Short mmCIF file of C-alpha atoms in Angstrom, two decimals:
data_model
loop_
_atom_site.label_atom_id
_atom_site.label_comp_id
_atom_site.label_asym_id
_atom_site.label_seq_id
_atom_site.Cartn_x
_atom_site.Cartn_y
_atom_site.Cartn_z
CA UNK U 101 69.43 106.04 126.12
CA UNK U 102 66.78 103.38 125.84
CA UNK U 103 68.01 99.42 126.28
CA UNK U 104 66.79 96.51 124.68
CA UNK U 105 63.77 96.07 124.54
CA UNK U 106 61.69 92.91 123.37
CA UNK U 107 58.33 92.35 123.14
CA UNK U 108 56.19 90.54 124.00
CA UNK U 109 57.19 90.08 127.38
CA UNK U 110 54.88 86.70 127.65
CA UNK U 111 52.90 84.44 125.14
CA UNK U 112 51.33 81.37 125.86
CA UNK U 113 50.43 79.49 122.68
CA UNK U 114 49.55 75.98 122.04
CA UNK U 115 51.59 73.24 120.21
CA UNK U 116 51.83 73.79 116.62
CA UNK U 117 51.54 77.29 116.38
CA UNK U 118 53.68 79.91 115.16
CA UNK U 119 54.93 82.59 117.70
CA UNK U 120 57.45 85.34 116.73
CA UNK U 121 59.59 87.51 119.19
CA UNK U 122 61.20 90.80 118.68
CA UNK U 123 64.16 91.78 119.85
CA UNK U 124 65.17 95.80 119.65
CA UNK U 125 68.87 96.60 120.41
CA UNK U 126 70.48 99.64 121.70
CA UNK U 127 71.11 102.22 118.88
CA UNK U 128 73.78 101.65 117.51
CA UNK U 129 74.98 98.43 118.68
CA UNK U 130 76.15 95.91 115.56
CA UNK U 131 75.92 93.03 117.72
CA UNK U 132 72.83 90.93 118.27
CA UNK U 133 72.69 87.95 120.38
CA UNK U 134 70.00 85.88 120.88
CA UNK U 135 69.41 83.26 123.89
CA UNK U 136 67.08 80.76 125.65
CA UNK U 137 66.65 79.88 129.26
CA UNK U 138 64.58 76.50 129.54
CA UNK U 139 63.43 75.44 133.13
CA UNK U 140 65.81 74.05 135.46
CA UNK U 141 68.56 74.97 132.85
CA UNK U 142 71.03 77.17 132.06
CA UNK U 143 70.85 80.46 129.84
CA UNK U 144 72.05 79.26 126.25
CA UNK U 145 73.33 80.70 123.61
CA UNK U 146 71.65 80.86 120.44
CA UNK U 147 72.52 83.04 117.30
CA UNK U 148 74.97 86.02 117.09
CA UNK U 149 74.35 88.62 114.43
CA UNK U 150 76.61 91.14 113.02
CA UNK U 151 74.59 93.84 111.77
CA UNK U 152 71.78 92.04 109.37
CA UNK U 153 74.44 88.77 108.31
CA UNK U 154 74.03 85.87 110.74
CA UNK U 155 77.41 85.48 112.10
CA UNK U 156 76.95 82.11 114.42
CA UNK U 157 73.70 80.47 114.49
CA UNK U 158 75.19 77.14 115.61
CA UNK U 159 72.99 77.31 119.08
CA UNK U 160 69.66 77.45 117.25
CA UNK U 161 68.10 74.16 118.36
CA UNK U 162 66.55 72.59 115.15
CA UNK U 163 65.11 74.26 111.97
CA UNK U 164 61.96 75.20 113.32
CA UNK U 165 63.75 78.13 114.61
CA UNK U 166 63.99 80.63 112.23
CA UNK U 167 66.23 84.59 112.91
CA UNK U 168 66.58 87.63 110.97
CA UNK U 169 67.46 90.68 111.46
CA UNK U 170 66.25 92.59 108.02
CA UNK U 171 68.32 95.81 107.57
CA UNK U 172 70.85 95.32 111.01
CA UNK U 173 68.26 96.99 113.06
CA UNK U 174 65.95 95.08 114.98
CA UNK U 175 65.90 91.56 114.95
CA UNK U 176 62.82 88.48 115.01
CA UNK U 177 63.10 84.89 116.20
CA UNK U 178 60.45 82.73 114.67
CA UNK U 179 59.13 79.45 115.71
CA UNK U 180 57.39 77.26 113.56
CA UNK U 181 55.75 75.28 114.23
CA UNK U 182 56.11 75.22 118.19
CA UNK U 183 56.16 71.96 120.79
CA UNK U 184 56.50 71.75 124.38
CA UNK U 185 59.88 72.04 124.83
CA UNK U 186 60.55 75.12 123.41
CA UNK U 187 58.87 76.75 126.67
CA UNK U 188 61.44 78.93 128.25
CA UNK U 189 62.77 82.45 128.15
CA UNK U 190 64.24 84.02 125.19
CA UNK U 191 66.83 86.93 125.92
CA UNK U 192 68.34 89.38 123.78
CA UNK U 193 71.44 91.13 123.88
CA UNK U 194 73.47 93.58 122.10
CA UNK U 195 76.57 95.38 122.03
CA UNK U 196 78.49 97.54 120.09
CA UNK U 197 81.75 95.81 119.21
CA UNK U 198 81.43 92.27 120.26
CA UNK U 199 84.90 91.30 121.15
CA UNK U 200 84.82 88.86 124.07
CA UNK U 201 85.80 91.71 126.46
CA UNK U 202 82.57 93.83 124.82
CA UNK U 203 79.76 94.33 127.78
CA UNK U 204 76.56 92.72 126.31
CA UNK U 205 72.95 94.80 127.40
CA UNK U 206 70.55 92.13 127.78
CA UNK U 207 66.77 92.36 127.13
CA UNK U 208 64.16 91.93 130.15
CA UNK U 209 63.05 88.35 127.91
CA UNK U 210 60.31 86.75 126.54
CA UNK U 211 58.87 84.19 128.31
CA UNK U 212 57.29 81.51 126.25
CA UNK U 213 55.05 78.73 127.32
CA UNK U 214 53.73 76.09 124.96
CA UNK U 215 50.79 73.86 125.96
CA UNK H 36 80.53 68.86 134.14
CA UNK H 37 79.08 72.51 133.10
CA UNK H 38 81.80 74.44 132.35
CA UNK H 39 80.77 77.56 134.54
CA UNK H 40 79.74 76.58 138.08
CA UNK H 41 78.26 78.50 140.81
CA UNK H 42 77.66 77.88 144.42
CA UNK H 43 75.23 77.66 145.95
CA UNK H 44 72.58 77.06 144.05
CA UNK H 45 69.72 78.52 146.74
CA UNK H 46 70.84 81.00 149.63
CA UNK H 47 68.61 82.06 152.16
CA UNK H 48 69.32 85.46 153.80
CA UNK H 49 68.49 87.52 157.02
CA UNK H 50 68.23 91.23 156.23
CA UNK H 51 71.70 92.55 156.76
CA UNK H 52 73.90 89.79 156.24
CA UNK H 53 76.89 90.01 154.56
CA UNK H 54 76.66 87.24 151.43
CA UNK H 55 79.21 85.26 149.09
CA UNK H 56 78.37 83.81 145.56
CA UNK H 57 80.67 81.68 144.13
CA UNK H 58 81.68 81.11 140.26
CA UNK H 59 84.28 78.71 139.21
CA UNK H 60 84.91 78.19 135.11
CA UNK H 61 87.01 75.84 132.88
CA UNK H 62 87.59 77.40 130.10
CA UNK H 63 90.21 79.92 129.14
CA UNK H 64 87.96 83.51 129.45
CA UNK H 65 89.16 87.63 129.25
CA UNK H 66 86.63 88.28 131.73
CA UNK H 67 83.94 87.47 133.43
CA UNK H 68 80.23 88.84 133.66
CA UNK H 69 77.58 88.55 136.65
CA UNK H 70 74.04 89.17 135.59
CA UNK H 71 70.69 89.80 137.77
CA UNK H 72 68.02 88.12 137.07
CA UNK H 73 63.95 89.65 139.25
CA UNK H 74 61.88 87.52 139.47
CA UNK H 75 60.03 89.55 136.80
CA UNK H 76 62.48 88.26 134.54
CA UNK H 77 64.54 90.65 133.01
CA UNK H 78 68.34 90.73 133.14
CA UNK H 79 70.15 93.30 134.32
CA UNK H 80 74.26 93.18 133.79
CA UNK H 81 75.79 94.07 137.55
CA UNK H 82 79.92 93.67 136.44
CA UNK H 83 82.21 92.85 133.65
CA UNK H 84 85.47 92.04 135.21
CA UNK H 85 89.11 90.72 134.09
CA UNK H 86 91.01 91.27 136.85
CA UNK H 87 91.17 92.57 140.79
CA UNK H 88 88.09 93.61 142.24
CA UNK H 89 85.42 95.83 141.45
CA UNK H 90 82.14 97.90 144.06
CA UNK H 91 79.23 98.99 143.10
CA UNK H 92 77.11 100.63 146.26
CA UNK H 93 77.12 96.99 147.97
CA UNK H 94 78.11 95.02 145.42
CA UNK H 95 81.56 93.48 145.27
CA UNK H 96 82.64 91.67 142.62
CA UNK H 97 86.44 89.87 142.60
CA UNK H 98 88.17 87.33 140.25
CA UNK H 99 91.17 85.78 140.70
CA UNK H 100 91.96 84.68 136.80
CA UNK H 101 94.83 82.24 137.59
CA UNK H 102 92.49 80.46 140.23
CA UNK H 103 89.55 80.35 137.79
CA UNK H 104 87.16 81.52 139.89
CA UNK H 105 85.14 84.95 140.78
CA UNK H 106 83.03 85.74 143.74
CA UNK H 107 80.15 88.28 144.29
CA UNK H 108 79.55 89.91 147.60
CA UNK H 109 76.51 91.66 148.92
CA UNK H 110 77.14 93.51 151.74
CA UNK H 111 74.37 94.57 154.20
CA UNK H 112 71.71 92.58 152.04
CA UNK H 113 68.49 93.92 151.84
CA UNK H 114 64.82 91.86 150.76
CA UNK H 115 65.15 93.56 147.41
CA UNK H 116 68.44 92.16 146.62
CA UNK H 117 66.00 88.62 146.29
CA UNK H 118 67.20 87.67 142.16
CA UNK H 119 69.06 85.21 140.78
CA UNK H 120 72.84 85.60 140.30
CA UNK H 121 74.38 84.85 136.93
CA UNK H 122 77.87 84.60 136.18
CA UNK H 123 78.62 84.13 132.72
CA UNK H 124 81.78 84.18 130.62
CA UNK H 125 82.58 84.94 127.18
CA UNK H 126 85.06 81.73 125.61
CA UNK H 127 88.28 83.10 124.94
CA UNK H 128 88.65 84.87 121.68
CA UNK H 129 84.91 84.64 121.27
CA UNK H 130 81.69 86.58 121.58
CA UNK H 131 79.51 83.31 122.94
CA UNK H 132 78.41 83.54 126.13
CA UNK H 133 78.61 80.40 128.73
CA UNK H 134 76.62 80.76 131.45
CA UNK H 135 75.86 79.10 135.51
CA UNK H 136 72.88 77.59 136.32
CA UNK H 137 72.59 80.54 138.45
CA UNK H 138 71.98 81.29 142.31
CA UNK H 139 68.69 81.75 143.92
CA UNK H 140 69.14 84.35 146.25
CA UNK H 141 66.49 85.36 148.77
CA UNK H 142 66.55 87.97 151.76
CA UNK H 143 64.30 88.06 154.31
CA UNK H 144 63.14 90.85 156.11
#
Protein backbone atom coordinates (compact mmCIF):
# COMPACT_ATOMS: atom_id res chain seq x y z
CA UNK A 1 0.00 0.00 0.00
CA UNK A 2 1.57 3.26 -1.04
CA UNK A 3 1.78 6.26 1.84
CA UNK A 4 1.51 9.77 1.45
CA UNK A 5 3.11 11.12 -0.78
CA UNK A 6 3.71 14.96 -1.54
CA UNK A 7 5.44 16.55 -4.02
CA UNK A 8 7.56 18.51 -4.51
CA UNK A 9 9.85 17.46 -2.01
CA UNK A 10 11.79 21.08 -2.21
CA UNK A 11 11.11 24.54 -3.89
CA UNK A 12 12.96 27.50 -3.46
CA UNK A 13 11.08 30.53 -4.77
CA UNK A 14 11.49 34.14 -4.21
CA UNK A 15 9.22 36.59 -2.25
CA UNK A 16 6.05 37.26 -3.92
CA UNK A 17 5.56 34.31 -5.79
CA UNK A 18 3.03 31.75 -5.80
CA UNK A 19 4.09 28.12 -4.85
CA UNK A 20 1.54 25.24 -4.54
CA UNK A 21 2.12 21.83 -2.71
CA UNK A 22 0.38 18.59 -3.12
CA UNK A 23 -0.41 16.42 -0.71
CA UNK A 24 -1.66 12.61 -1.77
CA UNK A 25 -3.17 10.52 1.11
CA UNK A 26 -3.39 6.89 1.62
CA UNK A 27 -6.40 5.37 -0.29
CA UNK A 28 -8.92 5.55 1.42
CA UNK A 29 -8.19 7.65 4.28
CA UNK A 30 -11.08 10.61 4.90
CA UNK A 31 -8.80 12.50 6.95
CA UNK A 32 -6.38 15.11 5.70
CA UNK A 33 -4.16 17.09 7.84
CA UNK A 34 -2.00 19.57 6.88
CA UNK A 35 1.15 21.05 8.91
CA UNK A 36 4.20 23.37 8.98
CA UNK A 37 7.53 23.06 10.66
CA UNK A 38 9.35 26.59 10.65
CA UNK A 39 13.08 26.65 11.83
CA UNK A 40 13.88 26.38 15.34
CA UNK A 41 10.09 25.62 15.91
CA UNK A 42 7.79 23.18 16.52
CA UNK A 43 5.63 21.08 13.94
CA UNK A 44 2.16 23.01 13.78
CA UNK A 45 -0.91 22.24 12.96
CA UNK A 46 -2.62 23.68 10.16
CA UNK A 47 -5.97 22.56 8.47
CA UNK A 48 -7.88 19.23 8.99
CA UNK A 49 -10.07 18.02 6.16
CA UNK A 50 -12.81 15.58 6.19
CA UNK A 51 -13.08 14.21 2.87
CA UNK A 52 -13.28 17.48 0.39
CA UNK A 53 -15.19 19.95 3.42
CA UNK A 54 -12.58 21.83 5.46
CA UNK A 55 -13.27 20.69 8.87
CA UNK A 56 -10.66 23.04 11.03
CA UNK A 57 -8.60 25.45 9.25
CA UNK A 58 -8.05 27.59 12.36
CA UNK A 59 -4.01 26.91 12.14
CA UNK A 60 -3.70 28.41 8.65
CA UNK A 61 -1.51 31.44 9.38
CA UNK A 62 -3.09 34.39 7.41
CA UNK A 63 -5.14 34.43 4.14
CA UNK A 64 -2.42 34.08 1.87
CA UNK A 65 -2.73 30.49 2.57
CA UNK A 66 -5.14 29.01 0.60
CA UNK A 67 -6.33 24.58 0.91
CA UNK A 68 -8.53 22.42 -1.01
CA UNK A 69 -9.00 19.27 -1.43
CA UNK A 70 -11.43 19.12 -4.77
CA UNK A 71 -13.35 15.78 -4.76
CA UNK A 72 -11.84 14.28 -1.02
CA UNK A 73 -8.94 12.87 -2.85
CA UNK A 74 -5.84 14.61 -2.95
CA UNK A 75 -5.39 17.77 -1.46
CA UNK A 76 -3.24 21.43 -2.49
CA UNK A 77 -1.94 24.13 -0.18
CA UNK A 78 -1.46 27.37 -1.99
CA UNK A 79 0.55 30.33 -1.11
CA UNK A 80 0.03 33.54 -2.48
CA UNK A 81 1.74 35.57 -2.59
CA UNK A 82 4.81 34.16 -0.50
CA UNK A 83 7.36 36.16 2.14
CA UNK A 84 10.16 35.02 4.10
CA UNK A 85 8.63 33.58 6.81
CA UNK A 86 6.69 31.13 5.35
CA UNK A 87 10.08 29.07 4.80
CA UNK A 88 9.69 25.81 6.55
CA UNK A 89 8.42 22.31 6.01
CA UNK A 90 4.97 21.49 5.14
CA UNK A 91 3.76 17.87 6.22
CA UNK A 92 0.85 15.96 5.36
CA UNK A 93 -1.01 13.43 7.06
CA UNK A 94 -3.91 11.25 6.77
CA UNK A 95 -5.91 8.74 8.37
CA UNK A 96 -8.84 6.90 8.05
CA UNK A 97 -11.14 7.75 10.95
CA UNK A 98 -9.63 10.65 12.71
CA UNK A 99 -10.68 10.16 16.24
CA UNK A 100 -7.91 11.36 18.55
CA UNK A 101 -6.85 7.71 19.16
CA UNK A 102 -6.70 7.36 14.98
CA UNK A 103 -2.78 6.74 13.90
CA UNK A 104 -2.02 9.64 11.45
CA UNK A 105 0.59 8.51 8.21
CA UNK A 106 2.57 11.48 7.68
CA UNK A 107 4.09 12.63 4.34
CA UNK A 108 8.07 12.77 3.86
CA UNK A 109 7.30 17.05 3.55
CA UNK A 110 7.88 19.77 1.49
CA UNK A 111 10.47 21.88 2.29
CA UNK A 112 9.99 25.45 1.30
CA UNK A 113 12.47 28.24 1.25
CA UNK A 114 11.59 31.79 0.31
CA UNK A 115 14.32 34.31 -0.56
CA UNK B 1 5.37 27.02 28.48
CA UNK B 2 4.84 24.56 25.29
CA UNK B 3 2.47 22.28 26.22
CA UNK B 4 4.44 19.06 25.05
CA UNK B 5 8.04 19.03 26.27
CA UNK B 6 10.86 16.83 25.51
CA UNK B 7 14.26 16.34 26.93
CA UNK B 8 16.88 16.74 25.83
CA UNK B 9 16.85 18.71 23.17
CA UNK B 10 20.45 17.36 21.51
CA UNK B 11 21.89 13.83 22.60
CA UNK B 12 25.06 12.69 21.54
CA UNK B 13 25.59 8.89 21.35
CA UNK B 14 28.43 6.20 21.25
CA UNK B 15 27.44 3.25 19.08
CA UNK B 16 25.79 0.85 21.44
CA UNK B 17 24.52 2.82 24.12
CA UNK B 18 21.45 2.30 25.60
CA UNK B 19 19.36 5.90 25.22
CA UNK B 20 16.29 7.70 27.02
CA UNK B 21 14.03 10.45 25.42
CA UNK B 22 11.86 12.14 27.49
CA UNK B 23 8.19 13.67 26.78
CA UNK B 24 6.21 15.38 29.39
CA UNK B 25 2.55 17.05 28.25
CA UNK B 26 -0.14 19.28 29.92
CA UNK B 27 -2.96 18.67 28.43
CA UNK B 28 -5.53 15.96 28.94
CA UNK B 29 -4.50 13.34 25.76
CA UNK B 30 -5.87 9.37 24.81
CA UNK B 31 -2.51 8.71 23.67
CA UNK B 32 0.48 9.67 22.69
CA UNK B 33 2.53 9.48 19.31
CA UNK B 34 6.49 9.52 18.71
CA UNK B 35 7.48 10.39 15.21
CA UNK B 36 11.04 10.10 13.30
CA UNK B 37 12.15 12.64 11.64
CA UNK B 38 15.98 11.75 8.78
CA UNK B 39 17.59 14.20 8.20
CA UNK B 40 16.13 13.86 4.67
CA UNK B 41 13.09 15.04 6.12
CA UNK B 42 10.39 12.82 6.00
CA UNK B 43 8.39 11.56 8.99
CA UNK B 44 8.03 8.32 9.81
CA UNK B 45 5.36 7.37 12.82
CA UNK B 46 7.50 4.83 15.32
CA UNK B 47 4.36 4.32 18.21
CA UNK B 48 0.91 5.31 19.09
CA UNK B 49 0.51 4.53 22.69
CA UNK B 50 -2.24 4.99 25.60
CA UNK B 51 -1.08 2.98 28.08
CA UNK B 52 1.91 0.43 29.41
CA UNK B 53 4.66 -0.06 27.21
CA UNK B 54 5.19 -0.97 23.80
CA UNK B 55 8.88 -2.71 21.52
CA UNK B 56 9.54 -2.48 18.35
CA UNK B 57 13.10 -4.38 17.41
CA UNK B 58 14.98 -1.73 19.77
CA UNK B 59 12.59 0.59 20.25
CA UNK B 60 10.77 0.98 23.55
CA UNK B 61 8.23 3.17 23.98
CA UNK B 62 6.35 3.64 27.72
CA UNK B 63 3.80 6.18 29.12
CA UNK B 64 2.72 6.50 32.34
CA UNK B 65 -0.79 8.58 31.68
CA UNK B 66 -1.39 9.61 35.33
CA UNK B 67 2.31 11.00 35.47
CA UNK B 68 1.92 12.82 32.13
CA UNK B 69 4.81 11.78 30.71
CA UNK B 70 6.21 9.03 28.04
CA UNK B 71 9.71 7.95 27.38
CA UNK B 72 11.42 6.37 24.28
CA UNK B 73 14.27 3.97 24.59
CA UNK B 74 16.80 2.88 22.05
CA UNK B 75 18.53 0.08 23.00
CA UNK B 76 21.95 -0.88 21.49
CA UNK B 77 21.89 2.43 19.31
CA UNK B 78 23.32 2.28 16.13
CA UNK B 79 24.72 5.59 13.68
CA UNK B 80 21.55 5.12 11.69
CA UNK B 81 19.26 5.64 14.51
CA UNK B 82 20.80 9.64 14.00
CA UNK B 83 16.86 11.54 13.49
CA UNK B 84 15.02 13.64 15.39
CA UNK B 85 12.50 12.32 17.96
CA UNK B 86 8.96 13.68 17.96
CA UNK B 87 6.46 13.10 20.45
CA UNK B 88 3.26 14.48 19.69
CA UNK B 89 -0.23 14.20 21.18
CA UNK B 90 -3.60 14.46 19.93
CA UNK B 91 -5.84 17.11 22.55
CA UNK B 92 -8.34 15.15 24.16
CA UNK B 93 -11.46 14.58 22.21
CA UNK B 94 -9.72 16.04 19.21
CA UNK B 95 -7.94 15.18 15.99
CA UNK B 96 -5.20 18.28 16.34
CA UNK B 97 -1.99 17.32 16.82
CA UNK B 98 0.45 19.17 19.51
CA UNK B 99 3.74 18.51 19.03
CA UNK B 100 7.73 18.83 20.99
CA UNK B 101 10.24 20.80 19.68
CA UNK B 102 11.76 17.53 19.13
CA UNK B 103 15.19 15.73 20.07
CA UNK B 104 18.27 15.76 18.03
CA UNK B 105 19.60 12.52 18.29
CA UNK B 106 23.00 11.55 16.93
CA UNK B 107 25.09 8.19 17.18
CA UNK B 108 28.42 7.92 16.53
CA UNK B 109 30.19 5.17 15.22
Amino acid sequence: EAGVTQFPSHSVIEKGQTVTLRCDPISGHDNLYWYRRVMGKEIKFLLHFVKESKQDESGMPNNRFLAERTGGTYSTLKVQPAELEDSGVYFCASSPRGPSTDTQYFGPGTRLTVL
Amino acid sequence: KNEVEQSPQNLTAQEGEFITINCSYSVGISALHWLQQHPGGGIVSLFMLSSGKKKHGRLIATINIQEKHSSLHITASHPRDSAVYICAVPRSGTYKYIFGTGTRLKVLA
